[in-house]
mmCIF file of C-alpha atoms in Angstrom:
data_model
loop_
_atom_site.group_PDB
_atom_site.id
_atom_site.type_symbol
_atom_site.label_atom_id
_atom_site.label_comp_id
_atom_site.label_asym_id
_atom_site.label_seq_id
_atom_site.Cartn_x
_atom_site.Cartn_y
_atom_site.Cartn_z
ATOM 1 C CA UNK A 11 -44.964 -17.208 -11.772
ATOM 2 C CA UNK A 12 -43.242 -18.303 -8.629
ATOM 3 C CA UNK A 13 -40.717 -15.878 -6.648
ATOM 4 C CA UNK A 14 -39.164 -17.042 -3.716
ATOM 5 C CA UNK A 15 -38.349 -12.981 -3.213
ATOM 6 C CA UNK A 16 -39.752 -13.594 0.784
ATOM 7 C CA UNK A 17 -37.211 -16.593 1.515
ATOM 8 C CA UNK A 18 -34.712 -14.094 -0.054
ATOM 9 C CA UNK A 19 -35.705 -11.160 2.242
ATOM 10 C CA UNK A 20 -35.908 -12.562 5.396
ATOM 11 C CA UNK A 21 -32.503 -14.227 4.671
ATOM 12 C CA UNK A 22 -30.850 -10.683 3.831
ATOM 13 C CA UNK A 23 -32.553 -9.418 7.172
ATOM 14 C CA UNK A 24 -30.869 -12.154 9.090
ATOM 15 C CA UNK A 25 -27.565 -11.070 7.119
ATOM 16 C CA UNK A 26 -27.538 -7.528 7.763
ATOM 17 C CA UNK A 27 -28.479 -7.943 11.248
ATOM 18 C CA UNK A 28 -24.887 -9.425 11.738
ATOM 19 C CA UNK A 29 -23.176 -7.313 9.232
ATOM 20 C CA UNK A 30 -24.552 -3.742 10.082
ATOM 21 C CA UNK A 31 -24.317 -1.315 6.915
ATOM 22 C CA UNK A 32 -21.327 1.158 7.143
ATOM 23 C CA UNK A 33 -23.363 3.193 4.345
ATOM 24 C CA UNK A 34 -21.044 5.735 3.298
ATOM 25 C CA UNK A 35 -17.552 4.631 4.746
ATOM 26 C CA UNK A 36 -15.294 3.932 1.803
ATOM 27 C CA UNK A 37 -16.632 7.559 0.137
ATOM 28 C CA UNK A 38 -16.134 9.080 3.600
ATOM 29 C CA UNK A 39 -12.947 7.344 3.696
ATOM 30 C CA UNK A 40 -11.499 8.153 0.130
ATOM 31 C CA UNK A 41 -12.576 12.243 0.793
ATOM 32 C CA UNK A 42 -10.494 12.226 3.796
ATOM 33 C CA UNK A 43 -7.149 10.788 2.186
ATOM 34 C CA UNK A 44 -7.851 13.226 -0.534
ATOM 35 C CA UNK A 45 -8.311 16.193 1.493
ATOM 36 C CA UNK A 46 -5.040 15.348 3.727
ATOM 37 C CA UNK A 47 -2.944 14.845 0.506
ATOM 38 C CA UNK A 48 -4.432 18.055 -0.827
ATOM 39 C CA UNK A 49 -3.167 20.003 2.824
ATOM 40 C CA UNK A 50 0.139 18.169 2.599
ATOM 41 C CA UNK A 51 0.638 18.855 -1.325
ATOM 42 C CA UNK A 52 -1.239 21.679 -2.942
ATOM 43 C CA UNK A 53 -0.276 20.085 -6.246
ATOM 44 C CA UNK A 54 -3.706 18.044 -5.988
ATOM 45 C CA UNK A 55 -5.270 21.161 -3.997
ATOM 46 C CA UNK A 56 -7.696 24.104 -5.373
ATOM 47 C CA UNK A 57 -7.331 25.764 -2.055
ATOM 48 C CA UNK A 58 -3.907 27.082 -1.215
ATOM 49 C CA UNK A 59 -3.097 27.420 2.620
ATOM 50 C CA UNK A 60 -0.562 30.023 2.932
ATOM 51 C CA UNK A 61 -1.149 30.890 6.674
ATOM 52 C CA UNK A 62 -0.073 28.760 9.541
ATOM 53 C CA UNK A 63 -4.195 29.524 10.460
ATOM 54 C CA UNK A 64 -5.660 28.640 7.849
ATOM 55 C CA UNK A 65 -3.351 25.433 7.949
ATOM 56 C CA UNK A 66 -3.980 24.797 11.812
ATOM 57 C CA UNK A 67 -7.468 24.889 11.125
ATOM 58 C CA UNK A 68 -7.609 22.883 8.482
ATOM 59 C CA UNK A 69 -5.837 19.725 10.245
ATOM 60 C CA UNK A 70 -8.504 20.459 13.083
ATOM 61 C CA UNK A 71 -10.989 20.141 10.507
ATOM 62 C CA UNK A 72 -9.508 16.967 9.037
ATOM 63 C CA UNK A 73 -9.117 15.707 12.813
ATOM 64 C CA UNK A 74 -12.571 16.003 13.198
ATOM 65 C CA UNK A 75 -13.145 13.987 9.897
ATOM 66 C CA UNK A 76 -11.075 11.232 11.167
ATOM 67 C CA UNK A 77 -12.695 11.043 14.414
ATOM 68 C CA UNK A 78 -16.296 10.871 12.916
ATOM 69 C CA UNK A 79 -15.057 7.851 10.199
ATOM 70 C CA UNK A 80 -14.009 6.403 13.540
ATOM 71 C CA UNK A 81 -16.848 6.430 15.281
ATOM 72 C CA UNK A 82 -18.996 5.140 11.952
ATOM 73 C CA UNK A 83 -17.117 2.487 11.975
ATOM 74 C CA UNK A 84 -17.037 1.782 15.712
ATOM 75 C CA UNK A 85 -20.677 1.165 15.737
ATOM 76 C CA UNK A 86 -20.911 4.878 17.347
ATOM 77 C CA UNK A 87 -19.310 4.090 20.134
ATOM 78 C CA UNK A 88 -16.309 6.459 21.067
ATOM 79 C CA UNK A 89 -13.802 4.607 22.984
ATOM 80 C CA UNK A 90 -10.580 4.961 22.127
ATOM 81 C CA UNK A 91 -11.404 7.387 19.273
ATOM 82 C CA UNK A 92 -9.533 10.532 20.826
ATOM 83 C CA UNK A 93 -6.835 8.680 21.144
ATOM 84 C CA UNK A 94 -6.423 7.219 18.062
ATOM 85 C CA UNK A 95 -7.055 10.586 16.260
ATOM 86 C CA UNK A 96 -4.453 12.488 18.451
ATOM 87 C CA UNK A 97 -1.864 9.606 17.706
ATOM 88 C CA UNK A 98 -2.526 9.885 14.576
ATOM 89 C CA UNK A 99 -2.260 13.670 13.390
ATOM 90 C CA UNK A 100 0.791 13.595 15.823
ATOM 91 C CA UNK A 101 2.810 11.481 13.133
ATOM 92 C CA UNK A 102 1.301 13.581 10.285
ATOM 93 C CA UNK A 103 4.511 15.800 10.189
ATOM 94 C CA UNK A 104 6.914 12.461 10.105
ATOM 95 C CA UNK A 105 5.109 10.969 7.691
ATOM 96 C CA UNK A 106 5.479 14.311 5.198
ATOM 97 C CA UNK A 107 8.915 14.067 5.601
ATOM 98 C CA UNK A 108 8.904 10.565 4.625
ATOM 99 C CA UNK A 109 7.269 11.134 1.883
ATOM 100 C CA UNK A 110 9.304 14.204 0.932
ATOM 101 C CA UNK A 111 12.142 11.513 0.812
ATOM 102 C CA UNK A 112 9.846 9.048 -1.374
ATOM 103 C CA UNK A 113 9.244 11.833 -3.897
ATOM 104 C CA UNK A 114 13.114 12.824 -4.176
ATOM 105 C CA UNK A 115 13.878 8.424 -4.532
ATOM 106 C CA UNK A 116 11.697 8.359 -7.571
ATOM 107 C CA UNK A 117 13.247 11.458 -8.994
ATOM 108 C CA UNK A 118 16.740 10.571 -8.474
ATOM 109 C CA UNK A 119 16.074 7.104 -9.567
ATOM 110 C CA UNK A 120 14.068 7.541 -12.644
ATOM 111 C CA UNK A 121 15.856 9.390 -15.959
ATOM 112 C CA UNK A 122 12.262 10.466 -17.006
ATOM 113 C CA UNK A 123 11.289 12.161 -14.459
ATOM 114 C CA UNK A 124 12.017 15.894 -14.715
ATOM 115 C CA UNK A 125 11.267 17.046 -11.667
ATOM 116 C CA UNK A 126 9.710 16.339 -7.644
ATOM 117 C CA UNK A 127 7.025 17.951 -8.442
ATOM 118 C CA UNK A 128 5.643 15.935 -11.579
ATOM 119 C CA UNK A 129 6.374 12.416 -9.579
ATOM 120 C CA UNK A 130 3.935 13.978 -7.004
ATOM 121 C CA UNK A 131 1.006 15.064 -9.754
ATOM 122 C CA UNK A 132 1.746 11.974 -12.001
ATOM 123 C CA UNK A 133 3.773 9.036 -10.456
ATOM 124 C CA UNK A 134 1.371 6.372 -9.323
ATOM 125 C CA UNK A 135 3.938 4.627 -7.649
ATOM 126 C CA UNK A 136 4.324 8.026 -5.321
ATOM 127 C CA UNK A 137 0.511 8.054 -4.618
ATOM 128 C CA UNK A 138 0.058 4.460 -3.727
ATOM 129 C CA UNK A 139 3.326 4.782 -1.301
ATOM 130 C CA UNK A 140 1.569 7.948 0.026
ATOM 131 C CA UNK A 141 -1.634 6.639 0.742
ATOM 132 C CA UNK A 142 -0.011 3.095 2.679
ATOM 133 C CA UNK A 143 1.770 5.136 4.992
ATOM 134 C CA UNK A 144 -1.152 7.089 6.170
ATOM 135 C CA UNK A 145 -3.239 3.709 6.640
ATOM 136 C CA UNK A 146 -0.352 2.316 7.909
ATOM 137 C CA UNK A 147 -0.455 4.618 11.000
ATOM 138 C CA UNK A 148 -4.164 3.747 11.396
ATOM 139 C CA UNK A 149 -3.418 -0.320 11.099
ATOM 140 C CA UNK A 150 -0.955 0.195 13.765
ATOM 141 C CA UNK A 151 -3.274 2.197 15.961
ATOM 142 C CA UNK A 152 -5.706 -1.423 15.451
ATOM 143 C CA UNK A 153 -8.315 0.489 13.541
ATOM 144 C CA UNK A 154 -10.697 -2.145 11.712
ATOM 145 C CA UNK A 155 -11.210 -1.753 8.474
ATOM 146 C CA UNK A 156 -10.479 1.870 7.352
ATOM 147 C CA UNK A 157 -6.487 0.965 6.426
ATOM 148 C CA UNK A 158 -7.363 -1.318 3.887
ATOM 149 C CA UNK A 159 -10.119 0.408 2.440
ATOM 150 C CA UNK A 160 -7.467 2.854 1.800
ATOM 151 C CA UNK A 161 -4.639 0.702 0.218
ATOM 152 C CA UNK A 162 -7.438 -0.538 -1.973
ATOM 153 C CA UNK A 163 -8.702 2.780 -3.153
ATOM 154 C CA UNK A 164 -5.252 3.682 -4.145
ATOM 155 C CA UNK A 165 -4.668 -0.021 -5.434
ATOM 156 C CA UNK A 166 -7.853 1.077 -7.797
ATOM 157 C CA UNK A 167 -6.461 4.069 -8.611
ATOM 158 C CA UNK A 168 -3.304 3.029 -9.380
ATOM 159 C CA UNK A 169 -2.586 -1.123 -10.125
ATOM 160 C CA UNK A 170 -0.268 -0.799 -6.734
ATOM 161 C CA UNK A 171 -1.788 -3.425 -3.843
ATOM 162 C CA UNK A 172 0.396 -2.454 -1.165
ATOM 163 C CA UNK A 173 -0.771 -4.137 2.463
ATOM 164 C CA UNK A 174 -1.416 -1.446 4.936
ATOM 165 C CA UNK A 175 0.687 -3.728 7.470
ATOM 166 C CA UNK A 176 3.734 -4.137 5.757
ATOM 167 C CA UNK A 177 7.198 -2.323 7.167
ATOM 168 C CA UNK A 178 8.636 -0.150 4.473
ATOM 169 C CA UNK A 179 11.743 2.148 4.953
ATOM 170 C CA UNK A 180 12.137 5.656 3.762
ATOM 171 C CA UNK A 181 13.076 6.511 0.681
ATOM 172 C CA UNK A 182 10.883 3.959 -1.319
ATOM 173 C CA UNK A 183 11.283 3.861 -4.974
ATOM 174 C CA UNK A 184 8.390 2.515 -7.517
ATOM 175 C CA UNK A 185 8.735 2.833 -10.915
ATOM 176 C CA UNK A 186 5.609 2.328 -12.951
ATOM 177 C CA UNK A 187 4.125 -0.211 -10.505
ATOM 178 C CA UNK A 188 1.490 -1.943 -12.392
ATOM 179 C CA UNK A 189 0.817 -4.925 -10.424
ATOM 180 C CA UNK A 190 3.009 -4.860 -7.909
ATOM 181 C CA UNK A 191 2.212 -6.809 -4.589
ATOM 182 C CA UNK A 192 3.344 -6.305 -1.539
ATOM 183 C CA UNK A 193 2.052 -9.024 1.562
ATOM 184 C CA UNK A 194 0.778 -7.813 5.239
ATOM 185 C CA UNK A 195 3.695 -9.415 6.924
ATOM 186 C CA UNK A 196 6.595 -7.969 4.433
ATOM 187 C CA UNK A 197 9.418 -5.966 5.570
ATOM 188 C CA UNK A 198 11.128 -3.475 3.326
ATOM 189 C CA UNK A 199 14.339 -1.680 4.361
ATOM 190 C CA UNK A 200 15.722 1.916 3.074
ATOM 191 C CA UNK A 201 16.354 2.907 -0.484
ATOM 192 C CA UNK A 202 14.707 -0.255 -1.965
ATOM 193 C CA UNK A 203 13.535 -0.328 -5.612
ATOM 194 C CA UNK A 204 10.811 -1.799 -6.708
ATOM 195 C CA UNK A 205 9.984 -2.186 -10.143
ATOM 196 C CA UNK A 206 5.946 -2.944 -12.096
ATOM 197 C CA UNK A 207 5.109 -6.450 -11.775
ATOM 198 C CA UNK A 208 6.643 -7.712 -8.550
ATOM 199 C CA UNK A 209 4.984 -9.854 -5.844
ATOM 200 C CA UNK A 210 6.633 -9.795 -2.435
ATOM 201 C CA UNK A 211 4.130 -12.559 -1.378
ATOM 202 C CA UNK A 212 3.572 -15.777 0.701
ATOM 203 C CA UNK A 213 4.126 -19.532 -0.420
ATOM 204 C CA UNK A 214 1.144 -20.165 1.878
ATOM 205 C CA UNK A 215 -2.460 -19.144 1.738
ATOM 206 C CA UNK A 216 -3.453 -21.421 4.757
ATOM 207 C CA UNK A 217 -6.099 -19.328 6.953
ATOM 208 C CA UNK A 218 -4.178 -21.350 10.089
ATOM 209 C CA UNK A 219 -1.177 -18.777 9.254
ATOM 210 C CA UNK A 220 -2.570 -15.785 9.751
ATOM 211 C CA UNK A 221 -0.653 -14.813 12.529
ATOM 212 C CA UNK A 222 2.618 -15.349 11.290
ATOM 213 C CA UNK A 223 5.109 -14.138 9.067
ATOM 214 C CA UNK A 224 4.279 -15.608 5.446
ATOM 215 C CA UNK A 225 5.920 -12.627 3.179
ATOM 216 C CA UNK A 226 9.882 -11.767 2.626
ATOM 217 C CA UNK A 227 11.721 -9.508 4.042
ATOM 218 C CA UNK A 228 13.766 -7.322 1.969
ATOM 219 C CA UNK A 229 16.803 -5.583 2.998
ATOM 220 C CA UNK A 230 18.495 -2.176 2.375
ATOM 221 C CA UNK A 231 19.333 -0.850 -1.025
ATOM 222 C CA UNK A 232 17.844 -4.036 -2.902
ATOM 223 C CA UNK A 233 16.528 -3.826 -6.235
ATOM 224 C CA UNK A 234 13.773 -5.610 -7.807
ATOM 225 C CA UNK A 235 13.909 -5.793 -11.367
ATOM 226 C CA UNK A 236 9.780 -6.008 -13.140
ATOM 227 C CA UNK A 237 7.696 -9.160 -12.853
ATOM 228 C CA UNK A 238 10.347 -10.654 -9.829
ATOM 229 C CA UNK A 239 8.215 -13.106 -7.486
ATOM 230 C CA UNK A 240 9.955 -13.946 -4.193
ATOM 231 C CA UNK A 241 7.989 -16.056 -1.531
ATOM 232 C CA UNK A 242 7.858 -16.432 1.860
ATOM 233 C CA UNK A 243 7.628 -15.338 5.427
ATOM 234 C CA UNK A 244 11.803 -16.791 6.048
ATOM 235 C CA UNK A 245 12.861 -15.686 2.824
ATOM 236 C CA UNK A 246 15.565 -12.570 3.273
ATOM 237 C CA UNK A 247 17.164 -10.990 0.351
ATOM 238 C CA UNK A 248 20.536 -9.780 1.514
ATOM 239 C CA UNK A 249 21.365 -5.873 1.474
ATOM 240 C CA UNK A 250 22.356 -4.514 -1.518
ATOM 241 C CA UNK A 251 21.077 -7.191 -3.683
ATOM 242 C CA UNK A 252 19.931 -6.805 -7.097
ATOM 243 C CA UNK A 253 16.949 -9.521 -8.292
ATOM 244 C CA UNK A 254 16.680 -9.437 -12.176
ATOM 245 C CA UNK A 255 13.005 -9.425 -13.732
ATOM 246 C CA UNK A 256 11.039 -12.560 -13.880
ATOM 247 C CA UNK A 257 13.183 -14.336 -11.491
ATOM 248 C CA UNK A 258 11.195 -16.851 -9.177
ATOM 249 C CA UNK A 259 12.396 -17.316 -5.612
ATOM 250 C CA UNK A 260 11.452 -18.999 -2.329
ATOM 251 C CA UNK A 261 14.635 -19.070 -0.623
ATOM 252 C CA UNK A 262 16.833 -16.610 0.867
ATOM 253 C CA UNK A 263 20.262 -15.137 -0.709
ATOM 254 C CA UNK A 264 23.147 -13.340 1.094
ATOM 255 C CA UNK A 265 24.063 -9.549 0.424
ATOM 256 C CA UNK A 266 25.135 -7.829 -2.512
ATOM 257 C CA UNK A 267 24.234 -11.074 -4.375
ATOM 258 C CA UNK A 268 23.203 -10.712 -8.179
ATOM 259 C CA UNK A 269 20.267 -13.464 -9.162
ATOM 260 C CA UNK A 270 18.996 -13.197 -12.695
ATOM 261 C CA UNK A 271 16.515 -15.166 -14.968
ATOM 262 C CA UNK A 272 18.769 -17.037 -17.628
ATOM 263 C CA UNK A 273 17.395 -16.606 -20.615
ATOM 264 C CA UNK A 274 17.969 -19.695 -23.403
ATOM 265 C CA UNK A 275 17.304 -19.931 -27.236
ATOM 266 C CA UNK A 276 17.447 -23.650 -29.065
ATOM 267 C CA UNK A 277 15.631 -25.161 -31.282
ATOM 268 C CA UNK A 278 12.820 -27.062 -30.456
ATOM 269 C CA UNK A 279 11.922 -30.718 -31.261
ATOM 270 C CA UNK A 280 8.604 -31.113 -32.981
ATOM 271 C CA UNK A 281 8.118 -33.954 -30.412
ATOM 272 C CA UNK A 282 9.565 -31.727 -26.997
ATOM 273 C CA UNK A 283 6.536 -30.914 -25.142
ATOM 274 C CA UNK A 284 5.999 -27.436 -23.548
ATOM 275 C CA UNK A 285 8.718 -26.491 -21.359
ATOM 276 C CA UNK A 286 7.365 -25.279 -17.656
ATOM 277 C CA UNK A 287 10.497 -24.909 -14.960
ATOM 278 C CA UNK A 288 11.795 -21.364 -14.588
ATOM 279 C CA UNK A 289 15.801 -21.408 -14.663
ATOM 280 C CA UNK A 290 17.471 -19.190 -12.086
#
């Protein structure tokens, strides 16, 4: 029997000669978000710092982590990569605030949750809002790659596909967040709730866009009730808005507006064929 396994080889040489194996980068990359959520919150942690020593040295360590992902993934070339890492660890104490405030949204906005401390261990809406605002550091920094292998590990982990480039606010509330989506180009103001199901997305998926704005922007205090799709890089939702759930929408509305999904029950004519418009 015929293989053609030599036409496939030398074709998967010619591949990988353009596309150069990053062998153990998304591993590499998962450890590290897991060791700097373990520092931050010993919830997830086996190893309790209690020293400001033991805690300097670990960042160091985790520095060093960073720096070597970096230079992986910059074909081992370290330009830049000091930089980058120092810019980086120098936000680490903002962004533990932030997500300090996160943790206390989701508490204060959820009647089943008992406590901060089981929205940290449990709430996957907390660890997928975590884990974007560490890559989102590193996609503003212009690192390749590593911020979106992030978002995706904790979009695996947790059903949450959050865009390492989208703006977000503090004080971000998910509840549940199965399949929520949120675009590269979306802006999210403060105290926004977000609810499972949503897609903050575009109404394009033209490659020729790619360098504008194609997701909404949603002001402060909004809330997004489950399975809402709004659309659109000039689509604004007003401040203190609320968007019912499965409500459909492509064009902007002013603040504190209400928009709902009406909701109708008739009979049906045996000769009506299948209704398909959405009524807002």
């Amino acid at each position: 029997m015929k293989t053609n396994f030599g036409k496939l080889s030398k074709t998967l040489i010619e591949i990988r000669k353009e596309h150069k194996v990053i062998k153990p980068i998304k591993v590499e990359a998962q450890k590290f978000i897991n060791d700097l959520m373990q520092l931050l919150f010993p919830h997830f942690a086996s190893d309790i710092y209690y020293s400001e020593q033991d805690i300097e040295s670990k960042l160091t360590l985790l520095k060093r982590n960073l720096k070597s992902l970096l230079i992986l993934l910059n074909n081992n070339s370290i330009e830049n990569i000091d930089e980058i890492c120092d810019n980086f660890f120098e936000k680490i104490y903002d962004i533990n605030s932030e997500l300090w405030n996160d943790a206390k949204a989701i508490y204060e906005g959820d009647p089943a949750a008992h406590n901060i401390d089981e929205v940290i261990l449990a709430y996957p809406g907390f660890r997928a809002i975590a884990i974007y605002r560490f890559a989102h550091i590193l996609f503003n920094l212009k690192v390749p790659i590593l911020p979106r292998i992030l978002t995706e590990y904790a979009h695996q982990e947790t059903g949450i596909d959050i865009h390492p480039g989208a703006k977000i606010g503090h004080s971000f509330f998910i509840d549940h967040g199965t399949g929520i989506v949120i675009g590269e180009t979306c802006e999210i103001g403060n105290n926004v709730k977000i609810y499972q199901g949503v897609t903050l997305g575009a109404l394009s998926v033209d490659k020729n866009l790619a360098q504008t704005k194609r997701h909404p922007t949603i002001c402060d205090n909004v809330i997004i009730y489950a399975q809402a799709v709004i659309l659109g890089g000039n689509t604004v939702i007003g401040k203190n808005s609320i968007i019912g759930g499965n409500v459909w929408l492509t064009e902007s509305v002013s603040e504190n507006s209400i928009v709902y999904h009406k909701s109708e029950v008739r009979l049906r004519k045996s000769s009506e064929p299948e209704p398909l418009e959405f009524i807002i």
